[in-house]
Coordinates of C-alpha atoms and ligand atoms in Angstrom, one line a residue:
M1 CA 27.0 20.0 0.2
T2 CA 28.9 22.1 2.7
P3 CA 26.9 24.1 5.3
L4 CA 27.7 27.2 3.3
E5 CA 26.4 25.7 0.0
K6 CA 23.3 24.5 1.8
W7 CA 22.7 27.9 3.2
V8 CA 23.1 29.6 -0.2
D9 CA 20.8 27.0 -1.7
E10 CA 18.1 27.7 0.9
Q11 CA 18.3 31.5 0.4
A12 CA 18.1 31.0 -3.4
R13 CA 15.0 28.9 -3.1
L14 CA 13.4 31.8 -1.2
T15 CA 14.7 34.7 -3.4
K16 CA 14.6 32.9 -6.7
P17 CA 17.4 34.6 -8.7
K18 CA 17.9 33.8 -12.4
K19 CA 21.4 32.7 -11.6
I20 CA 23.9 32.3 -8.7
Y21 CA 27.4 33.6 -9.1
W22 CA 30.2 32.8 -6.6
C23 CA 32.7 35.6 -6.4
D24 CA 36.4 34.8 -6.4
G25 CA 37.6 38.3 -5.7
S26 CA 39.9 38.5 -8.7
D27 CA 40.6 41.6 -10.8
E28 CA 39.2 40.0 -13.9
E29 CA 36.0 39.3 -12.1
A30 CA 35.8 42.9 -10.9
H31 CA 36.1 44.2 -14.5
K32 CA 33.5 41.7 -15.6
L33 CA 31.0 42.8 -12.9
I34 CA 31.6 46.5 -13.7
E35 CA 31.0 45.8 -17.3
C36 CA 27.8 44.0 -16.4
G37 CA 26.7 46.9 -14.2
M38 CA 27.3 49.3 -17.0
K39 CA 25.4 47.3 -19.6
E40 CA 22.7 45.2 -17.9
E41 CA 21.8 46.7 -14.5
R42 CA 19.8 49.9 -13.9
I43 CA 18.9 51.7 -10.7
A44 CA 16.3 54.5 -11.0
G45 CA 16.9 54.4 -14.8
H46 CA 20.7 54.9 -14.6
P47 CA 23.4 52.3 -15.4
V48 CA 24.9 51.1 -12.1
F49 CA 28.4 52.3 -13.1
H50 CA 29.5 55.1 -15.4
E51 CA 33.2 55.1 -16.4
L52 CA 34.9 58.4 -15.4
N53 CA 37.9 60.1 -17.0
H54 CA 40.6 57.5 -16.3
K55 CA 43.4 60.1 -17.0
T56 CA 42.4 62.2 -14.0
F57 CA 40.5 59.7 -11.9
P58 CA 42.0 56.3 -12.7
N59 CA 39.9 53.2 -12.3
S60 CA 36.9 55.3 -11.2
Y61 CA 33.2 55.0 -11.8
L62 CA 30.2 57.2 -11.0
C63 CA 27.2 55.5 -9.4
R64 CA 23.8 56.9 -8.6
S65 CA 21.5 55.4 -6.0
H66 CA 17.7 55.6 -5.9
P67 CA 16.7 59.2 -4.9
T68 CA 14.9 57.8 -1.8
D69 CA 17.9 55.7 -0.9
V70 CA 20.7 58.0 0.0
A71 CA 21.7 57.3 3.6
R72 CA 21.2 54.9 6.5
T73 CA 17.6 54.6 7.7
E74 CA 17.8 54.2 11.5
H75 CA 14.0 54.1 11.8
L76 CA 13.9 51.0 9.6
T77 CA 16.8 49.3 11.4
Y78 CA 15.9 46.5 14.0
V79 CA 18.0 44.5 16.4
C80 CA 16.1 41.3 17.0
H81 CA 17.2 39.8 20.3
P82 CA 14.8 37.2 21.8
N83 CA 13.7 39.9 24.3
K84 CA 13.2 43.6 24.0
E85 CA 15.2 44.6 27.1
T86 CA 18.4 43.1 25.6
A87 CA 18.0 45.4 22.6
G88 CA 17.3 48.4 25.0
P89 CA 15.7 51.8 24.4
N90 CA 18.5 52.6 22.0
N91 CA 17.3 50.1 19.4
N92 CA 14.1 49.4 17.4
W93 CA 13.0 45.9 18.3
I94 CA 10.7 43.2 17.0
S95 CA 10.9 39.6 17.9
P96 CA 13.1 37.3 15.8
H97 CA 10.1 35.3 14.8
E98 CA 8.1 38.3 13.6
A99 CA 11.0 39.8 11.8
K100 CA 11.7 36.6 9.9
E101 CA 8.0 36.3 9.0
R102 CA 8.0 39.8 7.7
L103 CA 11.3 39.6 5.8
A104 CA 10.4 36.2 4.3
K105 CA 7.3 37.6 2.8
L106 CA 9.2 40.5 1.3
S107 CA 12.0 38.3 0.1
D108 CA 9.9 35.7 -1.6
G109 CA 11.1 36.0 -5.3
C110 CA 12.8 39.3 -4.7
M111 CA 15.8 38.3 -6.9
R112 CA 13.6 37.2 -9.8
G113 CA 15.4 38.0 -13.1
R114 CA 18.5 39.1 -11.2
T115 CA 21.8 37.5 -10.4
M116 CA 22.6 36.4 -6.8
Y117 CA 26.2 37.2 -6.0
V118 CA 27.8 35.1 -3.3
L119 CA 30.5 37.2 -1.6
P120 CA 32.9 35.4 0.8
Y121 CA 34.9 38.0 2.8
M122 CA 37.0 38.4 5.9
M123 CA 36.6 41.2 8.4
G124 CA 40.1 41.6 9.7
H125 CA 43.4 40.1 8.4
P126 CA 42.9 36.4 7.6
E127 CA 45.8 35.5 10.0
S128 CA 44.4 37.6 12.9
S129 CA 42.8 35.6 15.8
Y130 CA 40.3 38.5 15.9
A131 CA 39.2 38.2 12.3
K132 CA 35.8 36.8 11.2
A133 CA 34.9 34.8 8.1
C134 CA 31.6 36.1 6.5
V135 CA 29.4 35.5 3.5
Q136 CA 27.0 38.1 2.1
L137 CA 24.5 37.4 -0.7
T138 CA 23.4 40.4 -2.8
D139 CA 21.5 41.0 -6.0
T140 CA 23.4 44.1 -7.2
A141 CA 26.8 44.4 -8.7
Y142 CA 27.2 47.8 -6.9
V143 CA 27.2 46.1 -3.5
A144 CA 29.4 43.2 -4.8
I145 CA 32.0 45.7 -6.1
S146 CA 31.7 47.9 -2.9
M147 CA 32.3 44.8 -0.7
R148 CA 35.4 43.9 -2.8
I149 CA 36.8 47.4 -2.0
M150 CA 35.7 47.5 1.7
T151 CA 36.7 44.0 2.8
R152 CA 39.2 41.3 2.1
M153 CA 37.0 39.4 -0.3
G154 CA 37.8 36.2 -2.2
K155 CA 37.9 32.5 -2.8
S156 CA 40.3 31.8 0.0
V157 CA 37.5 32.7 2.5
T158 CA 35.3 30.0 1.0
E159 CA 38.1 27.6 1.6
K160 CA 38.7 28.8 5.1
I161 CA 35.0 28.3 5.9
G162 CA 35.2 24.8 4.4
E163 CA 32.8 22.5 6.4
R164 CA 32.2 25.0 9.2
D165 CA 28.8 26.5 9.8
D166 CA 29.7 29.3 12.2
F167 CA 30.4 31.9 9.4
V168 CA 28.7 35.3 9.6
K169 CA 25.7 35.4 7.3
G170 CA 24.2 38.3 5.4
L171 CA 21.2 38.2 3.0
H172 CA 20.8 41.4 1.0
S173 CA 18.4 42.4 -1.7
I174 CA 17.5 45.8 -3.1
G175 CA 13.9 44.5 -3.3
D176 CA 11.9 47.2 -5.1
L177 CA 13.8 50.0 -3.3
N178 CA 10.5 51.3 -1.8
P179 CA 11.1 52.7 1.7
E180 CA 7.8 51.2 2.8
R181 CA 9.3 47.8 2.2
R182 CA 12.8 48.5 3.5
F183 CA 14.1 46.7 6.6
I184 CA 17.5 46.2 8.0
T185 CA 17.3 43.4 10.6
H186 CA 19.9 41.9 12.8
F187 CA 19.8 38.5 14.6
P188 CA 22.8 38.8 16.9
D189 CA 22.7 35.3 18.4
E190 CA 22.7 33.8 14.9
H191 CA 25.4 36.1 13.5
F192 CA 22.9 36.9 10.8
V193 CA 21.9 40.1 9.0
W194 CA 18.9 40.3 6.7
S195 CA 18.4 43.5 4.7
I196 CA 15.9 44.4 2.0
G197 CA 14.9 47.5 0.1
S198 CA 18.1 49.6 0.2
G199 CA 21.3 49.5 -1.9
Y200 CA 23.1 52.2 0.0
G201 CA 26.1 52.3 2.4
G202 CA 25.5 51.0 5.9
N203 CA 22.1 49.5 4.9
A204 CA 23.5 47.3 2.2
L205 CA 27.3 46.6 2.8
L206 CA 26.5 44.2 5.6
G207 CA 30.1 43.7 6.8
K208 CA 30.2 47.3 7.8
K209 CA 27.8 48.8 10.4
C210 CA 25.5 45.7 10.5
F211 CA 28.1 43.1 11.3
S212 CA 31.2 44.9 12.4
L213 CA 29.4 47.1 14.9
R214 CA 25.8 46.0 15.7
I215 CA 26.5 42.2 15.8
A216 CA 30.2 42.5 16.7
S217 CA 29.4 44.7 19.7
W218 CA 27.2 41.9 21.0
L219 CA 29.9 39.3 20.4
G220 CA 32.3 41.7 22.2
F221 CA 30.0 42.0 25.2
N222 CA 29.8 38.2 25.6
E223 CA 33.5 37.6 24.8
G224 CA 35.2 40.5 26.6
W225 CA 36.1 42.9 23.8
L226 CA 34.8 46.1 22.1
A227 CA 33.6 46.8 18.6
E228 CA 33.6 50.6 18.1
H229 CA 32.8 53.4 15.6
M230 CA 36.4 54.7 15.7
V231 CA 39.4 55.9 13.7
I232 CA 42.7 54.2 14.4
I233 CA 45.9 56.2 13.7
G234 CA 49.5 56.3 14.6
I235 CA 51.0 59.7 15.4
E236 CA 54.7 60.0 14.7
D237 CA 56.6 62.7 16.5
P238 CA 59.8 64.4 15.4
K239 CA 61.9 61.7 17.1
G240 CA 60.2 59.0 15.1
D241 CA 58.2 57.5 18.0
V242 CA 54.7 56.5 17.1
T243 CA 51.8 56.8 19.5
Y244 CA 48.6 54.9 18.5
I245 CA 45.2 56.3 19.3
T246 CA 41.6 55.7 18.5
A247 CA 38.9 58.4 18.1
A248 CA 35.1 58.0 18.1
L249 CA 33.2 60.7 16.2
P250 CA 29.6 60.3 15.0
S251 CA 28.8 59.8 11.4
A252 CA 30.1 62.6 9.1
C253 CA 31.9 64.4 12.0
G254 CA 35.5 64.1 10.8
K255 CA 36.8 60.5 11.2
T256 CA 38.0 60.1 7.7
N257 CA 39.7 63.5 7.7
L258 CA 41.4 62.7 11.0
A259 CA 42.5 59.3 9.8
M260 CA 44.4 60.9 6.9
L261 CA 45.4 64.2 8.5
E262 CA 48.3 66.0 6.8
S263 CA 50.2 67.6 9.7
S264 CA 50.9 71.3 9.7
L265 CA 53.5 70.8 12.4
P266 CA 57.0 70.0 11.2
G267 CA 58.2 66.5 12.1
Y268 CA 54.7 65.2 12.9
K269 CA 53.0 62.6 10.7
V270 CA 49.7 60.7 10.9
W271 CA 49.6 57.1 9.8
T272 CA 46.3 55.6 8.8
I273 CA 45.0 52.3 10.1
G274 CA 41.3 52.8 10.0
D275 CA 38.7 55.5 9.4
D276 CA 35.4 54.0 10.7
I277 CA 35.6 50.8 12.8
A278 CA 37.9 49.5 15.4
W279 CA 37.8 46.2 17.2
L280 CA 39.5 46.5 20.6
N281 CA 40.9 43.6 22.5
I282 CA 42.8 43.3 25.8
G283 CA 46.3 42.0 25.0
P284 CA 48.4 39.6 27.1
D285 CA 50.4 42.7 28.2
G286 CA 47.3 44.3 29.8
R287 CA 47.1 47.0 27.1
L288 CA 44.3 47.6 24.7
W289 CA 45.0 46.5 21.1
A290 CA 43.1 47.7 18.0
I291 CA 42.5 46.3 14.6
N292 CA 40.6 47.7 11.7
P293 CA 38.3 44.9 10.4
E294 CA 37.8 46.8 7.1
A295 CA 40.1 47.2 4.0
G296 CA 38.4 50.3 2.4
L297 CA 37.3 53.8 3.0
F298 CA 33.6 54.9 2.5
G299 CA 34.1 58.6 2.9
V300 CA 32.0 61.7 2.7
A301 CA 32.8 63.6 -0.5
P302 CA 31.5 67.2 0.1
G303 CA 34.2 69.2 1.8
T304 CA 37.1 67.0 0.6
S305 CA 39.7 69.0 -1.3
V306 CA 43.5 69.4 -1.7
N307 CA 43.3 72.1 1.0
T308 CA 41.2 70.1 3.6
N309 CA 42.4 66.6 2.9
P310 CA 45.2 66.4 0.4
N311 CA 46.0 62.8 1.3
M312 CA 42.4 61.7 0.4
M313 CA 42.7 63.6 -2.9
K314 CA 45.9 61.6 -3.6
T315 CA 44.2 58.4 -2.6
L316 CA 41.3 59.0 -5.0
K317 CA 43.7 59.5 -7.9
R318 CA 45.9 56.5 -7.1
K319 CA 45.8 53.7 -9.6
K320 CA 46.8 50.8 -7.3
F321 CA 43.6 48.9 -6.4
Y322 CA 40.7 48.5 -8.9
P323 CA 38.2 50.2 -8.8
T324 CA 37.2 53.4 -7.0
L325 CA 33.5 54.4 -6.8
F326 CA 31.8 57.8 -6.5
T327 CA 28.2 57.6 -5.4
N328 CA 25.7 60.5 -5.7
T329 CA 28.3 63.2 -6.4
A330 CA 27.6 65.7 -9.1
F331 CA 29.1 65.1 -12.6
D332 CA 31.2 67.5 -14.7
V333 CA 30.0 66.6 -18.2
D334 CA 32.8 68.3 -20.2
K335 CA 35.6 66.7 -18.1
N336 CA 33.8 63.4 -17.4
E337 CA 34.8 63.8 -13.7
P338 CA 33.0 63.7 -10.3
W339 CA 32.3 67.0 -8.6
W340 CA 31.1 68.1 -5.2
E341 CA 30.7 71.2 -3.0
G342 CA 34.0 72.1 -1.4
I343 CA 36.3 70.4 -4.0
D344 CA 39.0 72.7 -5.4
G345 CA 38.1 75.3 -8.1
T346 CA 34.8 76.9 -9.2
P347 CA 31.8 74.9 -10.3
P348 CA 32.0 73.7 -13.9
K349 CA 29.7 75.2 -16.4
N350 CA 28.1 72.0 -17.6
L351 CA 27.2 70.2 -14.4
L352 CA 24.7 67.4 -13.6
D353 CA 23.4 67.1 -10.0
W354 CA 23.5 63.8 -8.1
Q355 CA 20.3 62.7 -9.8
G356 CA 21.7 63.4 -13.2
R357 CA 19.7 66.6 -13.9
H358 CA 21.2 69.8 -15.3
W359 CA 22.3 71.9 -12.3
D360 CA 21.6 75.6 -12.1
S361 CA 23.8 77.4 -9.5
G362 CA 21.1 80.1 -9.2
R363 CA 18.6 77.8 -7.5
G364 CA 20.7 77.4 -4.3
I365 CA 20.4 73.6 -4.3
K366 CA 23.4 71.5 -3.7
A367 CA 24.7 69.6 -6.8
A368 CA 26.3 66.7 -4.9
H369 CA 24.1 65.0 -2.3
P370 CA 25.4 66.0 1.2
N371 CA 25.9 62.3 2.0
S372 CA 27.6 61.6 -1.4
R373 CA 30.6 59.3 -0.9
F374 CA 33.6 57.7 -2.4
T375 CA 34.5 54.0 -2.0
V376 CA 38.2 53.4 -2.2
S377 CA 40.7 50.8 -1.1
I378 CA 42.7 51.7 2.0
Y379 CA 45.8 50.3 0.2
N380 CA 45.6 53.4 -2.1
A381 CA 46.2 55.7 0.8
P382 CA 49.7 57.2 0.8
T383 CA 49.4 57.5 4.6
L384 CA 48.7 53.8 5.2
S385 CA 50.5 52.5 8.3
H386 CA 53.1 49.7 8.0
E387 CA 51.1 48.1 10.8
F388 CA 47.8 47.9 8.9
D389 CA 48.3 44.2 8.0
N390 CA 49.7 43.3 11.4
P391 CA 47.3 40.5 12.6
K392 CA 47.9 41.6 16.2
G393 CA 46.9 45.2 15.6
V394 CA 48.4 48.2 17.4
P395 CA 48.6 49.1 21.2
I396 CA 46.4 52.1 22.0
S397 CA 47.6 54.9 24.3
A398 CA 44.6 57.3 24.0
I399 CA 40.9 57.2 23.2
L400 CA 39.2 60.3 21.9
F401 CA 35.4 60.9 22.0
G402 CA 34.0 63.8 20.0
G403 CA 31.1 65.3 18.2
K404 CA 29.9 68.3 16.4
R405 CA 29.0 71.0 19.0
M406 CA 28.8 74.6 18.0
H407 CA 28.5 75.6 21.6
V408 CA 29.2 74.2 25.1
K409 CA 32.1 71.7 24.5
P410 CA 35.7 72.8 24.8
L411 CA 38.3 72.0 22.1
V412 CA 40.0 69.3 24.2
V413 CA 39.5 67.9 27.7
E414 CA 41.2 64.9 29.4
A415 CA 39.2 62.6 31.7
F416 CA 40.4 62.1 35.3
N417 CA 40.6 58.3 34.9
W418 CA 39.0 55.4 33.0
Q419 CA 35.7 55.5 34.9
N420 CA 35.5 59.3 34.4
G421 CA 36.4 58.7 30.7
V422 CA 33.6 56.2 30.2
F423 CA 31.3 58.8 31.7
L424 CA 32.7 61.3 29.3
G425 CA 32.0 59.0 26.4
S426 CA 28.6 58.1 27.6
R427 CA 27.5 61.8 27.9
T428 CA 28.8 62.8 24.4
G429 CA 26.3 64.7 22.3
S430 CA 26.5 65.7 18.7
E431 CA 24.5 67.5 16.0
T432 CA 22.9 65.1 13.6
T433 CA 24.3 64.9 10.0
A434 CA 23.1 63.8 6.6
A435 CA 24.7 60.3 7.1
A436 CA 21.3 59.1 8.2
V437 CA 17.8 60.1 7.1
H438 CA 16.5 62.5 9.8
E439 CA 16.5 66.2 10.6
V440 CA 20.0 67.6 10.3
G441 CA 21.8 69.8 12.9
V442 CA 19.8 68.8 16.0
V443 CA 21.9 68.0 19.2
R444 CA 21.3 64.4 20.4
R445 CA 23.2 62.2 22.8
D446 CA 25.4 59.9 20.9
P447 CA 27.4 58.0 23.5
M448 CA 30.8 56.8 22.1
A449 CA 29.4 57.7 18.6
M450 CA 27.6 54.4 18.9
L451 CA 23.9 55.3 19.4
P452 CA 22.9 53.9 15.9
F453 CA 25.3 51.0 16.1
C454 CA 25.3 49.5 19.6
G455 CA 23.6 46.1 19.0
Y456 CA 22.3 45.7 22.6
N457 CA 21.1 47.7 25.6
M458 CA 23.4 50.7 26.0
A459 CA 23.3 50.5 29.8
D460 CA 24.9 47.1 29.5
Y461 CA 27.3 48.5 27.0
F462 CA 28.4 51.1 29.5
K463 CA 28.9 48.4 32.2
H464 CA 31.0 46.5 29.7
W465 CA 33.2 49.5 29.1
L466 CA 33.7 49.9 32.9
N467 CA 34.6 46.2 33.2
I468 CA 37.1 46.4 30.3
G469 CA 38.9 49.1 32.3
K470 CA 39.2 46.9 35.3
K471 CA 41.0 44.3 33.2
L472 CA 43.5 46.7 31.7
T473 CA 46.8 47.1 33.6
R474 CA 47.8 50.0 31.3
P475 CA 44.5 51.6 30.2
P476 CA 44.6 54.3 27.5
K477 CA 43.9 57.9 28.7
I478 CA 40.5 59.2 27.5
F479 CA 39.9 62.6 26.0
S480 CA 37.0 64.6 24.5
V481 CA 37.5 66.8 21.4
N482 CA 35.4 69.3 19.5
W483 CA 36.6 71.0 16.4
F484 CA 33.3 72.7 15.8
R485 CA 32.8 75.5 18.3
V486 CA 31.7 78.8 16.7
D487 CA 32.1 82.5 17.5
D488 CA 29.3 85.0 17.8
E489 CA 29.0 85.3 14.0
G490 CA 28.6 81.5 13.7
N491 CA 32.1 80.9 12.2
Y492 CA 34.2 78.0 13.3
I493 CA 36.8 79.3 15.7
W494 CA 39.2 76.4 15.3
P495 CA 40.7 76.0 11.8
G496 CA 40.4 72.2 12.1
F497 CA 41.7 69.6 9.5
R498 CA 45.5 69.7 9.3
E499 CA 45.7 72.0 12.4
N500 CA 44.0 69.3 14.5
I501 CA 47.6 67.9 14.8
R502 CA 48.2 70.6 17.5
V503 CA 45.5 69.0 19.7
L504 CA 46.9 65.5 18.9
K505 CA 50.4 66.7 19.9
W506 CA 49.1 67.9 23.3
I507 CA 47.4 64.5 23.8
V508 CA 50.6 62.7 22.9
D509 CA 52.5 64.9 25.4
R510 CA 49.9 64.1 28.1
V511 CA 50.2 60.4 27.3
N512 CA 54.0 60.6 27.7
N513 CA 53.7 62.8 30.9
R514 CA 55.5 65.7 29.2
V515 CA 53.1 68.5 30.2
E516 CA 51.0 69.4 33.2
A517 CA 47.3 70.3 32.9
K518 CA 44.7 72.4 34.6
E519 CA 42.0 70.7 36.7
T520 CA 38.4 71.8 36.0
G521 CA 34.9 70.5 36.8
I522 CA 34.8 68.5 33.6
G523 CA 38.3 67.2 33.4
F524 CA 41.9 68.3 32.8
M525 CA 42.4 71.1 30.2
P526 CA 45.6 72.4 28.6
H527 CA 47.6 75.4 29.8
L528 CA 47.5 77.5 26.7
K529 CA 51.3 77.7 26.7
D530 CA 51.5 73.9 26.2
L531 CA 49.4 74.1 23.0
E532 CA 51.7 74.6 19.9
L533 CA 49.9 77.6 18.3
T534 CA 52.8 79.1 16.3
G535 CA 51.6 80.1 12.8
L536 CA 47.9 80.2 13.7
N537 CA 46.1 83.4 13.6
I538 CA 43.6 83.1 16.5
A539 CA 43.1 86.0 18.9
N540 CA 43.6 85.3 22.6
N541 CA 40.0 85.9 23.5
E542 CA 39.0 83.5 20.7
M543 CA 41.3 80.8 22.2
E544 CA 39.7 81.4 25.6
K545 CA 36.3 81.0 24.0
L546 CA 37.4 77.6 22.7
F547 CA 37.9 76.4 26.3
E548 CA 35.1 78.3 28.0
I549 CA 32.9 76.4 30.4
N550 CA 29.7 78.4 30.5
S551 CA 27.7 77.5 33.7
K552 CA 24.3 78.2 32.1
D553 CA 25.1 75.9 29.1
W554 CA 26.5 73.2 31.4
R555 CA 23.4 73.3 33.6
Q556 CA 21.3 72.6 30.5
E557 CA 23.9 70.0 29.4
T558 CA 23.7 68.1 32.7
L559 CA 19.9 68.0 32.6
D560 CA 20.0 66.6 29.1
I561 CA 22.5 64.0 30.1
E562 CA 20.3 63.1 33.1
D563 CA 17.3 62.7 30.8
F564 CA 19.3 60.4 28.6
F565 CA 20.5 58.3 31.5
N566 CA 16.9 58.0 32.8
K567 CA 15.9 56.2 29.7
F568 CA 17.8 53.2 31.0
D569 CA 16.2 53.2 34.4
E570 CA 17.8 50.9 37.0
R571 CA 20.0 49.3 34.4
M572 CA 22.1 52.4 34.1
P573 CA 25.4 51.7 36.0
K574 CA 25.5 53.5 39.3
E575 CA 29.1 54.5 38.7
L576 CA 28.0 56.8 35.8
R577 CA 25.2 58.4 37.8
Q578 CA 27.7 59.0 40.6
E579 CA 30.1 60.6 38.0
L580 CA 27.2 62.8 36.9
N581 CA 26.5 63.9 40.4
E582 CA 30.1 64.7 41.1
M583 CA 30.4 66.7 37.9
K584 CA 27.3 68.7 38.9
E585 CA 28.8 69.4 42.3
K586 CA 32.1 70.6 40.8
L587 CA 30.3 72.8 38.3
K588 CA 28.4 74.7 41.0
Ligands
GTP1 P1 31.3 58.6 8.5 O1 31.9 58.0 7.4 O2 29.8 59.0 8.3 O3 31.3 57.7 9.8 O4 31.9 60.0 8.9 P2 33.3 60.6 9.2 O5 33.3 60.8 10.7 O6 34.4 59.8 8.7 O7 33.3 62.0 8.6 P3 34.3 62.8 7.6 O8 35.7 62.8 8.0 O9 34.0 62.3 6.2 O10 33.8 64.3 7.7 C1 32.5 64.8 7.5 C2 32.5 66.3 7.3 O11 33.1 66.9 8.4 C3 33.1 66.7 6.0 O12 32.2 67.6 5.3 C4 34.4 67.4 6.4 O13 34.8 68.4 5.6 C5 34.0 67.9 7.8 N1 35.2 68.0 8.7 C6 36.1 67.1 9.0 N2 37.1 67.5 9.8 C7 36.8 68.8 10.1 C8 37.4 69.8 10.9 O14 38.4 69.6 11.6 N3 36.8 71.0 11.0 C9 35.7 71.3 10.3 N4 35.1 72.5 10.4 N5 35.0 70.4 9.5 C10 35.6 69.1 9.4
SPV2 C1 28.2 56.3 8.8 O1 27.0 56.7 8.6 O2 28.7 56.3 10.0 C2 29.0 55.8 7.7 C3 28.4 55.6 6.4 O3 30.2 55.5 7.9 S1 27.5 54.1 6.4 O4 28.3 53.1 5.8 O5 26.3 54.4 5.5 O6 27.1 53.7 7.7
MN3 MN1 30.7 55.7 10.1

């Protein structure tokens, strides 16, 4: 037996599936699994897949998760380092021993009567020196099919692993889907994720947040690289030059939309490399290089339309890669199509909500779940960059940190230098969204959009970011962005979406030293004349409001940042405390 076979055998003895099926990643197999999910598997009484109208949504299926299992559950997520301090105040912690004891009890016989799917997959291009070979076990076809879309999955990975035992391990079971018996646990030193009781998104697709962020960030800390919750895009200018940037925005704050932006400025074009995760390495040339370890998009459905994100609508209707999934959207019975709030047109007459119940517009309840999503191959994107499959990745010229802030934060600000940029990332706050189970719309600190995903003490993570900067001879410039500032009536001032290219253009101009900027207490800001605003209908005073630094708001903001930094006590890098003090002084 190979180490892999031995490991699978051990997990099967614990979980006791009725059969074990090794996935080869082929098209035929995907068809077979979908067939099986339509006929044999049920979740909350619904078949796991429902075939949609293949004329309008080719290769597409509707899926419904359990009503109590609709988003990541941060309060049930644990990072089990041998000691608590390594996990830090930003993570839930129990000892590896206790976690394993608890999970073993819950996992004993949890796959009884079900099939255990063995999913061999790569995070990253197989020829990339940065890529990792992984294996996830799961007991639902929904996760098996999702992993096929989201990663490079197949037989070749089993062959690549061969006799090795250092592959990344993931054991997943939906258990009984009871939130009382739901745990998402990470064992960073063992490269092992053990998840039970959820079948949804980041809780269940273990290559995504669990491995590629929580565990990979720990690997990066020890090996000198970064695993980040970031978009990677190329911005092509009218001359045909492409500038590559990354952008960290918290969950459901606009990454997928930015990754596929359809430019409103003639001659500019955005090329997609990734929409959620970036692995950043220092190249031999002293620049920062980025790869997207994923191969699919798991995007928020509500708000997606031909108007806001035409490239995503094209992606969803593309026939190239089989299949595409829609999870917890509403369902247009007459057309046999998915539906969600914000999609083009008026709500259909005969609509089922995300739980499959008849929907009545009068009751004011949303038909699609706010965290309903589509799962689609990145190869279906018409904006896919030619560099996507380049094993080396792309060189990064700018890093953007953002969030959803109705007040306080300007549209765009450039950090003074790398250290000030790390400070800018570390102090980022954002309103919470429906991507995780918690109160929505509350401002919380979400440094680098990594609060739920940093697999170790964030104070050490900040130190690591500072150290990376010291090793870069040509560090990217760092910026903050905020598309979400509102006017006195509570309406977004900035039109966002395709118009965000105007901010990206300024960033590219700054990177290439084409324009000057204004120094303020919080960083460099654009001279309004340098922002391309032609064709936009925003009054001057509204534009000024987008860049306003309100001293009362900022006093509150600095207090909040200080409170957050204090959670990390002495471990917090002194450079960042010093940056905070300097900012306070400048704002006086
Ligand atoms: P995760 O997949 O959870 O990591 O999220 P994401 O950051 O990829 O979020 P996504 O792009 O899917 O956007 C989430 C929500 O933000 C959607 O409802 C969008 O319609 C909305 N959104 C995206 N970009 C903009 C923008 O520029 N302006 C405004 N007002 N809303 C936006
Ligand atoms: C997020 O919540 O940031 C997501 C969705 O991208 S999930 O895969 O559930 O993490
Ligand atoms: Mn995400």
